[in-house]
mmCIF file of C-alpha atoms in Angstrom:
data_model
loop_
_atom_site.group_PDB
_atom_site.id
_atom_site.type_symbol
_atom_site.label_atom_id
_atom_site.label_comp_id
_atom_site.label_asym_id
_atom_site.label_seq_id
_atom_site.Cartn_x
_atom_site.Cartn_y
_atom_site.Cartn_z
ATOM 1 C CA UNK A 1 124.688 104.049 120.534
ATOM 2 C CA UNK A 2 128.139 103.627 119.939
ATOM 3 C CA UNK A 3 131.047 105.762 120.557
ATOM 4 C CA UNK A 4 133.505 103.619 118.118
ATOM 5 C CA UNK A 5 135.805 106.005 116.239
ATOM 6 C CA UNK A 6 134.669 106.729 113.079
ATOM 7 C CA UNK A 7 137.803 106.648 110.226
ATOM 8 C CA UNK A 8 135.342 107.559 107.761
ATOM 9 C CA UNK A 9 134.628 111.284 108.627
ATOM 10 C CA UNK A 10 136.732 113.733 108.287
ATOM 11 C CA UNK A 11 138.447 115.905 111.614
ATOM 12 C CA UNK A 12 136.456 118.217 112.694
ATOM 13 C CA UNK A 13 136.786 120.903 115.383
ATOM 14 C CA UNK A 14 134.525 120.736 118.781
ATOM 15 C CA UNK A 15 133.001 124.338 118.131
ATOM 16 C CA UNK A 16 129.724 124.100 116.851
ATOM 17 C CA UNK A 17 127.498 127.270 114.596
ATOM 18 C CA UNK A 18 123.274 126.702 114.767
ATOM 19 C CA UNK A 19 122.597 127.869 111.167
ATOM 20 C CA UNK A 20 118.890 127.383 110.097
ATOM 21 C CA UNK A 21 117.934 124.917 112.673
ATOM 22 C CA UNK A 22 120.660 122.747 112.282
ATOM 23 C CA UNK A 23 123.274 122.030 114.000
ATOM 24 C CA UNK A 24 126.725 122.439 111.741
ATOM 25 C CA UNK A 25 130.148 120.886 112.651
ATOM 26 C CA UNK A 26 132.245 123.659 112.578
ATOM 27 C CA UNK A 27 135.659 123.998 110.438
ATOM 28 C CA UNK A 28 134.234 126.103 107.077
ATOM 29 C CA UNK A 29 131.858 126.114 104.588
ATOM 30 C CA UNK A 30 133.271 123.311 102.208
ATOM 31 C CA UNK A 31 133.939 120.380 105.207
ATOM 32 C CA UNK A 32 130.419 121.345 106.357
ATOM 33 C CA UNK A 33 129.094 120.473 102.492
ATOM 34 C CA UNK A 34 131.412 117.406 102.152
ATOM 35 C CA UNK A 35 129.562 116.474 105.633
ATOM 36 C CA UNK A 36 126.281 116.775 104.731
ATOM 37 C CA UNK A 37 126.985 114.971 101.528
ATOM 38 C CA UNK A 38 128.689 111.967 103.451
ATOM 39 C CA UNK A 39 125.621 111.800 105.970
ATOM 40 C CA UNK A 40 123.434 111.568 103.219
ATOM 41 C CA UNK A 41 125.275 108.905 101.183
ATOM 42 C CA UNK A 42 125.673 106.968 104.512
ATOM 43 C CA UNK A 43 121.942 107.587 105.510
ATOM 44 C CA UNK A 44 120.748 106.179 101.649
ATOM 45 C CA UNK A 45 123.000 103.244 102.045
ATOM 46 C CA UNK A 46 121.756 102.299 105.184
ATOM 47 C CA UNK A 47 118.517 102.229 103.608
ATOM 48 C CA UNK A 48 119.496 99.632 101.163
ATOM 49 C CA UNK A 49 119.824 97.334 103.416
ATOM 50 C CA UNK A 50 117.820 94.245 102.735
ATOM 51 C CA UNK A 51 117.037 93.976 106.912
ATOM 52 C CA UNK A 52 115.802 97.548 106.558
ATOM 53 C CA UNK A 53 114.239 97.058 103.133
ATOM 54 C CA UNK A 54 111.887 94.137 104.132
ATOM 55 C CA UNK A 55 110.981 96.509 107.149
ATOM 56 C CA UNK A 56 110.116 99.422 104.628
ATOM 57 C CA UNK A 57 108.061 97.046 102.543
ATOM 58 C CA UNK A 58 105.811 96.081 105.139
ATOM 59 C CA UNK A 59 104.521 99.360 105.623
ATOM 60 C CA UNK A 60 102.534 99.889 102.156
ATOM 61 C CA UNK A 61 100.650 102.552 103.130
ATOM 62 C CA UNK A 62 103.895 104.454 104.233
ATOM 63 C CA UNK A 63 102.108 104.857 107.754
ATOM 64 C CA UNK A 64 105.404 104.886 109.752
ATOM 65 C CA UNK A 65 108.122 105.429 106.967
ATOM 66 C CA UNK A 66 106.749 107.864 104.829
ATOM 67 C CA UNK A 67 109.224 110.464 102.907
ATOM 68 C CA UNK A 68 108.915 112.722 105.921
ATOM 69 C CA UNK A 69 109.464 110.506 108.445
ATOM 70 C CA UNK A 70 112.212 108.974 106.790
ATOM 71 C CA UNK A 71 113.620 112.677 106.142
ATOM 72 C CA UNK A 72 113.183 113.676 109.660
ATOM 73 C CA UNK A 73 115.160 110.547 110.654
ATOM 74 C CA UNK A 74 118.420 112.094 108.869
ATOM 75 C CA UNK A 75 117.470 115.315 110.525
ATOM 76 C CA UNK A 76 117.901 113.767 113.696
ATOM 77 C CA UNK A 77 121.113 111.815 113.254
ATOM 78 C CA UNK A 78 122.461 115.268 112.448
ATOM 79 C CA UNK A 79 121.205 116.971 115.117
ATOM 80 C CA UNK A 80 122.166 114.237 117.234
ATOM 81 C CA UNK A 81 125.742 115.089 115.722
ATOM 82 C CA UNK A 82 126.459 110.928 115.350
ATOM 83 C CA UNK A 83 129.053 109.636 114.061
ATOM 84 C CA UNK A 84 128.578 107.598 110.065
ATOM 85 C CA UNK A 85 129.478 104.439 112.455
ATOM 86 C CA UNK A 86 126.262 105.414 114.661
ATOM 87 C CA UNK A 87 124.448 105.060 111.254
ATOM 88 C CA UNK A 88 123.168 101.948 112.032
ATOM 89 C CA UNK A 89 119.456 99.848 112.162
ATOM 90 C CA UNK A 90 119.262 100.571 116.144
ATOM 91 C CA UNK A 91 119.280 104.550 115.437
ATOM 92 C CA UNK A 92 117.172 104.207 112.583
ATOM 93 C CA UNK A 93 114.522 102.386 114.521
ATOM 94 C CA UNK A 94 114.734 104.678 117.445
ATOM 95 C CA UNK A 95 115.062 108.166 115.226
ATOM 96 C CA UNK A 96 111.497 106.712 113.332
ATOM 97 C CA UNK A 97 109.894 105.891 116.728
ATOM 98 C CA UNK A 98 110.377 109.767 118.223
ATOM 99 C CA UNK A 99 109.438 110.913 114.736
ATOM 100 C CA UNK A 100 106.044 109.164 115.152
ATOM 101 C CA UNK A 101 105.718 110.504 118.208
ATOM 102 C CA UNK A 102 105.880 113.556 117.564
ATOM 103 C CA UNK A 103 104.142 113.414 114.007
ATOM 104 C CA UNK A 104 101.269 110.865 114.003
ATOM 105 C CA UNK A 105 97.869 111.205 115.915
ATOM 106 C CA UNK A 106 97.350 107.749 116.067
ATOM 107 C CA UNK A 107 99.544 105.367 118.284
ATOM 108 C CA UNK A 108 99.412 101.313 117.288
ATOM 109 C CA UNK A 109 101.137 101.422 113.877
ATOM 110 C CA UNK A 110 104.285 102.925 115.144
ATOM 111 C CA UNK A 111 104.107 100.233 118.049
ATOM 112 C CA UNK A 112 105.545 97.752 115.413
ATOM 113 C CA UNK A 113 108.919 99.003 115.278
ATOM 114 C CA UNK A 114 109.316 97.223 118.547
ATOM 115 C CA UNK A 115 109.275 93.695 116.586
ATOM 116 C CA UNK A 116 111.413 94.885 114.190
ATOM 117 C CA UNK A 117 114.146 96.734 116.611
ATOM 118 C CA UNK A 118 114.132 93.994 119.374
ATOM 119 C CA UNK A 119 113.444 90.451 117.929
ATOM 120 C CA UNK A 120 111.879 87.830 119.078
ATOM 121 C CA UNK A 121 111.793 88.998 123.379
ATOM 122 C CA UNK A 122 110.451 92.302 122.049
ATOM 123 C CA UNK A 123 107.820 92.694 125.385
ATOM 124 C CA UNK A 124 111.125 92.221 127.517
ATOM 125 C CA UNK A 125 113.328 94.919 126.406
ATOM 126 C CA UNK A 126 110.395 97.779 125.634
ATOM 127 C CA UNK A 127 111.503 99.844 128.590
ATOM 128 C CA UNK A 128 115.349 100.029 127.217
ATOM 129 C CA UNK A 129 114.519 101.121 123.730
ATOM 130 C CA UNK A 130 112.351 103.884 125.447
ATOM 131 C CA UNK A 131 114.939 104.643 127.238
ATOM 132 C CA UNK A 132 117.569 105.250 124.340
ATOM 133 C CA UNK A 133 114.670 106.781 122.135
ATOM 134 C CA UNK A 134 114.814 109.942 125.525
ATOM 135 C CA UNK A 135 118.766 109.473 125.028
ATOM 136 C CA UNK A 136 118.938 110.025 121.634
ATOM 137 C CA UNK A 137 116.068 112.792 122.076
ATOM 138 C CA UNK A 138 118.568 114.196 124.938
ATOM 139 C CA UNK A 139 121.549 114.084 122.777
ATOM 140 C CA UNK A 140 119.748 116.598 119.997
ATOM 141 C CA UNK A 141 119.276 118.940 122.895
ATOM 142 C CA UNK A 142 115.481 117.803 123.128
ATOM 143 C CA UNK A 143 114.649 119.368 119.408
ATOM 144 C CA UNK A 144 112.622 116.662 117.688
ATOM 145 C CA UNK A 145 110.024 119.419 115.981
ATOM 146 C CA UNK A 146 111.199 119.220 112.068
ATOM 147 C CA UNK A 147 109.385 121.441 109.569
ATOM 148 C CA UNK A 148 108.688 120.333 105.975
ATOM 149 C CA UNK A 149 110.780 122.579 104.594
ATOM 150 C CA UNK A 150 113.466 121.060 106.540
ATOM 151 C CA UNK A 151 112.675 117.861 105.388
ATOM 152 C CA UNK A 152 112.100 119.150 101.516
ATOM 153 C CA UNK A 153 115.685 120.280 101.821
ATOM 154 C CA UNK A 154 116.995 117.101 103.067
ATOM 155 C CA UNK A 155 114.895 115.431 99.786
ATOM 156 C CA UNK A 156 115.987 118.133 97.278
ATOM 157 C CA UNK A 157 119.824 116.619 97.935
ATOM 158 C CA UNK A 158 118.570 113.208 96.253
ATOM 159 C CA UNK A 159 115.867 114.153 94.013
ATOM 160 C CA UNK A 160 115.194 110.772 92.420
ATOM 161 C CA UNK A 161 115.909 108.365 95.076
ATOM 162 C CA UNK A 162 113.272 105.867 95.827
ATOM 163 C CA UNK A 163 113.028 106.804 100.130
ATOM 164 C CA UNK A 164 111.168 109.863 98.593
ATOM 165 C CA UNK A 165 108.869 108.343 96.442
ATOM 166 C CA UNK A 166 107.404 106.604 99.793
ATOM 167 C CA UNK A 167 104.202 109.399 99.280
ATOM 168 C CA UNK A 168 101.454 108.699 101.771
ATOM 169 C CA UNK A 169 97.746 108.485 100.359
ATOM 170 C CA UNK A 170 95.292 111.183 101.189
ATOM 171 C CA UNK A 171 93.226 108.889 102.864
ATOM 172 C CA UNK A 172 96.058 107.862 105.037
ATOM 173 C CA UNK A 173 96.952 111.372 106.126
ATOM 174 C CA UNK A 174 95.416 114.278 108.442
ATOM 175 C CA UNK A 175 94.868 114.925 111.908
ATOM 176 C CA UNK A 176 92.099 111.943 113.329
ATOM 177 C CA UNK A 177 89.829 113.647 115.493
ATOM 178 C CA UNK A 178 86.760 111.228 115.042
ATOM 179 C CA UNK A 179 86.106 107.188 113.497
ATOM 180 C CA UNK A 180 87.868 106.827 110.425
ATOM 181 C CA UNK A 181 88.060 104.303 108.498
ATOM 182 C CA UNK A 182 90.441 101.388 109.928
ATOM 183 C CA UNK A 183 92.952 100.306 108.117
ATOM 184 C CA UNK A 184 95.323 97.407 108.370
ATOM 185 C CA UNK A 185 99.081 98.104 110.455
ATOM 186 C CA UNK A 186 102.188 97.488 109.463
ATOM 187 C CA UNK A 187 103.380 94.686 109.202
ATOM 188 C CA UNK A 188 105.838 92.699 111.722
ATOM 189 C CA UNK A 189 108.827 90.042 110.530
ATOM 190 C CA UNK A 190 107.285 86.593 109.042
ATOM 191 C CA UNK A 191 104.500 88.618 107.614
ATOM 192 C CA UNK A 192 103.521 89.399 104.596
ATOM 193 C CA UNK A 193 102.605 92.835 103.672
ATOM 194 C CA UNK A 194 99.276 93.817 105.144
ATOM 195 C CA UNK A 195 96.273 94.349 102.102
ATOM 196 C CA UNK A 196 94.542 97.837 102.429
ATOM 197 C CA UNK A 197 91.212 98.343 100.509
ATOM 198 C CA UNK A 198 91.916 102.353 100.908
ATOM 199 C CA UNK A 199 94.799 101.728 98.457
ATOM 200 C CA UNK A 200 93.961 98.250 96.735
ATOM 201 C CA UNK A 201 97.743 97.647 98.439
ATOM 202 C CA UNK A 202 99.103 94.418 97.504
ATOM 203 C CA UNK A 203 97.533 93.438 94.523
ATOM 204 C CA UNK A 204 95.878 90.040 95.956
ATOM 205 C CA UNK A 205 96.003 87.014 93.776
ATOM 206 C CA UNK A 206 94.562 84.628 95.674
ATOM 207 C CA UNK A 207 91.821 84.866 98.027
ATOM 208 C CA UNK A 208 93.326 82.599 100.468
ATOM 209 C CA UNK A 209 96.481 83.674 102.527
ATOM 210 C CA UNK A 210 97.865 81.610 105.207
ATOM 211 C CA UNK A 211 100.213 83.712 107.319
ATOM 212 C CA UNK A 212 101.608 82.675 110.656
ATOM 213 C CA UNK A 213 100.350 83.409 113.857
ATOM 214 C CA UNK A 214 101.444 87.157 114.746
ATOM 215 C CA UNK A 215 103.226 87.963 117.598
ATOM 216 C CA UNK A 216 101.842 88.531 121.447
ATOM 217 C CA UNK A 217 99.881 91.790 121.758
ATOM 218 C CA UNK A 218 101.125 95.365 123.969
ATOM 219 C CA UNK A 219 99.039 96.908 126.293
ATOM 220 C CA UNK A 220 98.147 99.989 124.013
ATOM 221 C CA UNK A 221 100.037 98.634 120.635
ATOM 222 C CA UNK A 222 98.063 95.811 119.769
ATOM 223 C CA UNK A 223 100.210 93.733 117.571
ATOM 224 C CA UNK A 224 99.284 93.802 114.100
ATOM 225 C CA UNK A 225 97.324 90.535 112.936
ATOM 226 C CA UNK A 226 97.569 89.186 109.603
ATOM 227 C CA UNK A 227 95.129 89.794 106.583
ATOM 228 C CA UNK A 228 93.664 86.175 106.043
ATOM 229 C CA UNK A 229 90.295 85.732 103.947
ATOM 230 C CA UNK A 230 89.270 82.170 102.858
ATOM 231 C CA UNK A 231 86.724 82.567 101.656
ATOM 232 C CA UNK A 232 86.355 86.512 100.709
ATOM 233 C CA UNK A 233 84.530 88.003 103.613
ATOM 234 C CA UNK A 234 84.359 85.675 106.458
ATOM 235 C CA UNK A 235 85.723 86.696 109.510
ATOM 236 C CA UNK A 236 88.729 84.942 110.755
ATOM 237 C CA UNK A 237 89.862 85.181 114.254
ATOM 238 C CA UNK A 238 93.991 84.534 114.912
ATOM 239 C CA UNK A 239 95.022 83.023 117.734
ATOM 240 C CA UNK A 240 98.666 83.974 119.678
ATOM 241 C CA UNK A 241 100.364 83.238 122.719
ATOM 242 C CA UNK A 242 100.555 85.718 125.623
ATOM 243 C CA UNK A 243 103.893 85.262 126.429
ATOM 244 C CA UNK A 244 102.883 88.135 129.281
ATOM 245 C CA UNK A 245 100.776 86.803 131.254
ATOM 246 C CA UNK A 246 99.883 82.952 129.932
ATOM 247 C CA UNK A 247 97.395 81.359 127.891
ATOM 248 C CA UNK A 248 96.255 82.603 124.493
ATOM 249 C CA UNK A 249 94.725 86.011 122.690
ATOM 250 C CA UNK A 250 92.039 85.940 120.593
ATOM 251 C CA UNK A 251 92.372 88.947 117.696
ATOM 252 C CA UNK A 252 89.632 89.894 115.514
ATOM 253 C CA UNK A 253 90.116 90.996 111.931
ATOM 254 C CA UNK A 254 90.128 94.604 111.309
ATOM 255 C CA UNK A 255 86.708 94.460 109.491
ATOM 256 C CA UNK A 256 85.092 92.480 113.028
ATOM 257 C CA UNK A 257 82.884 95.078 115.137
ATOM 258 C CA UNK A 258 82.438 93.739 118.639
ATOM 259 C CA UNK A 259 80.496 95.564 121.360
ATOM 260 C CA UNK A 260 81.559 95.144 124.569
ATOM 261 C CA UNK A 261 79.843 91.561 126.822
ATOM 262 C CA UNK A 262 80.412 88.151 126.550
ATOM 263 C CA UNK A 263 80.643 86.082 123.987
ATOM 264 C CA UNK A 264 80.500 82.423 123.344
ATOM 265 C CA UNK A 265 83.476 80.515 121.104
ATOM 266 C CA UNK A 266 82.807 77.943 118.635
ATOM 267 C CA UNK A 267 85.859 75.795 117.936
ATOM 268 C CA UNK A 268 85.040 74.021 114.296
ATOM 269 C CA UNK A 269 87.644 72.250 112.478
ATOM 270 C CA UNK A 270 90.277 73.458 110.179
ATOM 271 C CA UNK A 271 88.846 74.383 106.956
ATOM 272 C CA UNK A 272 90.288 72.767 103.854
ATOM 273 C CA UNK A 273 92.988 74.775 101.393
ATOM 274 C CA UNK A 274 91.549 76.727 98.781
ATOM 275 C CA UNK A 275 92.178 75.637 95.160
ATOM 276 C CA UNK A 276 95.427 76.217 93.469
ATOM 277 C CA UNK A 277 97.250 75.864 97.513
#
């Protein structure tokens, strides 16, 4: 995180007031409002971003980046007390990361952010985004809990803007204690947006759906694969590189039950494009 001046904000005086939860810049009650309302407008513009848009649309199902999450992410760059300079794609990636943690039952989905913050040598630099995730944890004096009211009141600012539209399914939300249903994760870069037959999320036009290979797989955040059926209903495995430790992964669709033994492989040749490709 950056400790670049920022010539956008207005002075402020060291003392800070805990009001509510949050913690407030001191200096009165109007620069506190003017603040806020500059966080906010540089928090939504961030947003806009087409980087940070592509990343929002590959999560359909709003698994990582609902409204809450999203809302808790502001919360923390306050709390954090940065700077509108720190408002950048780095913080946003590692504010939604601790907000999963501390949010979602279920760990792979959030696992994607790591494409998305760190590029292409993702698997190399894992350890250093954890490590600013515990700085930027340490820097809001370790509170990362964020009630819904407190996000509600970060929403109610911007009634009608589109981050709080992002309203997670019922069948995508609760506490998983048992199977559930498995749906497809988020999506990484190159991708297209993962289908979901919970939601009927994209609208598929075309049974067939090349998409390239996806990227090597994390011990414990298997990297998400892509949704490929031609034709409807057979399974298709995906093959990637494991940059890690050599050779090549075989992933199984999401809708591919395997019990545990061997298994032999069958190598047949490509199959031909569907119609209309």
């Amino acid at each position: 995180m950056s400790d670049t001046q920022d010539l956008a904000t207005v002075p402020v005086v060291a003392t800070q007031v805990k009001l509510g939860g949050w913690s407030r810049q001191g200096g009165g009650s109007g620069s506190v409002h003017q603040r806020r309302h500059q966080e906010l407008q540089a928090f939504l513009s961030l947003l806009e971003h087409s980087f940070l848009q592509e990343f929002l649309s590959k999560d359909p199902c709003f698994q990582i980046s609902d409204k809450y999450l999203l809302a808790m992410v502001l919360v923390y760059f306050r709390r954090a007390n940065l700077k509108l300079s720190e408002y950048t794609h780095s913080n946003l990636f590692l504010a939604l990361f601790l907000a999963n943690d501390m949010e979602e039952d279920v760990e792979d989905p959030k696992c994607v952010i790591f494409l998305w913050a760190l590029g292409k040598d993702w698997h190399l630099r894992v350890s250093d985004f954890l490590h600013q995730r515990d700085n930027l944890w340490a820097r809001m004096g370790f509170r990362a809990m964020v009630s819904r009211e407190c996000c509600e009141e970060v929403m109610a600012k911007e009634r009608s803007h589109w981050a709080w539209t992002r309203e997670r399914r019922p069948q995508h939300g609760g506490a998983q204690r048992g199977p559930k249903a498995r749906v497809p994760l988020p999506g990484p870069p190159s991708l297209s947006p993962p289908h979901c037959s919970l939601c009927g999320w994209p609208p598929s036009h075309s049974h067939c759906r090349h998409q390239p290979r996806p990227l090597p797989v994390l011990t414990k955040c298997p990297s998400p694969t892509p949704d490929w059926h031609c034709p409807p209903l057979q399974a298709c495995l995906s093959v990637a590189e494991d940059s890690l430790v050599g050779g090549f992964l075989i992933i199984p669709p999401p809708q591919l039950q395997l019990e545990p033994g061997t298994y032999s492989l069958h190598i047949f040749p490509k199959p031909p494009p569907c119609p209309g490709h």
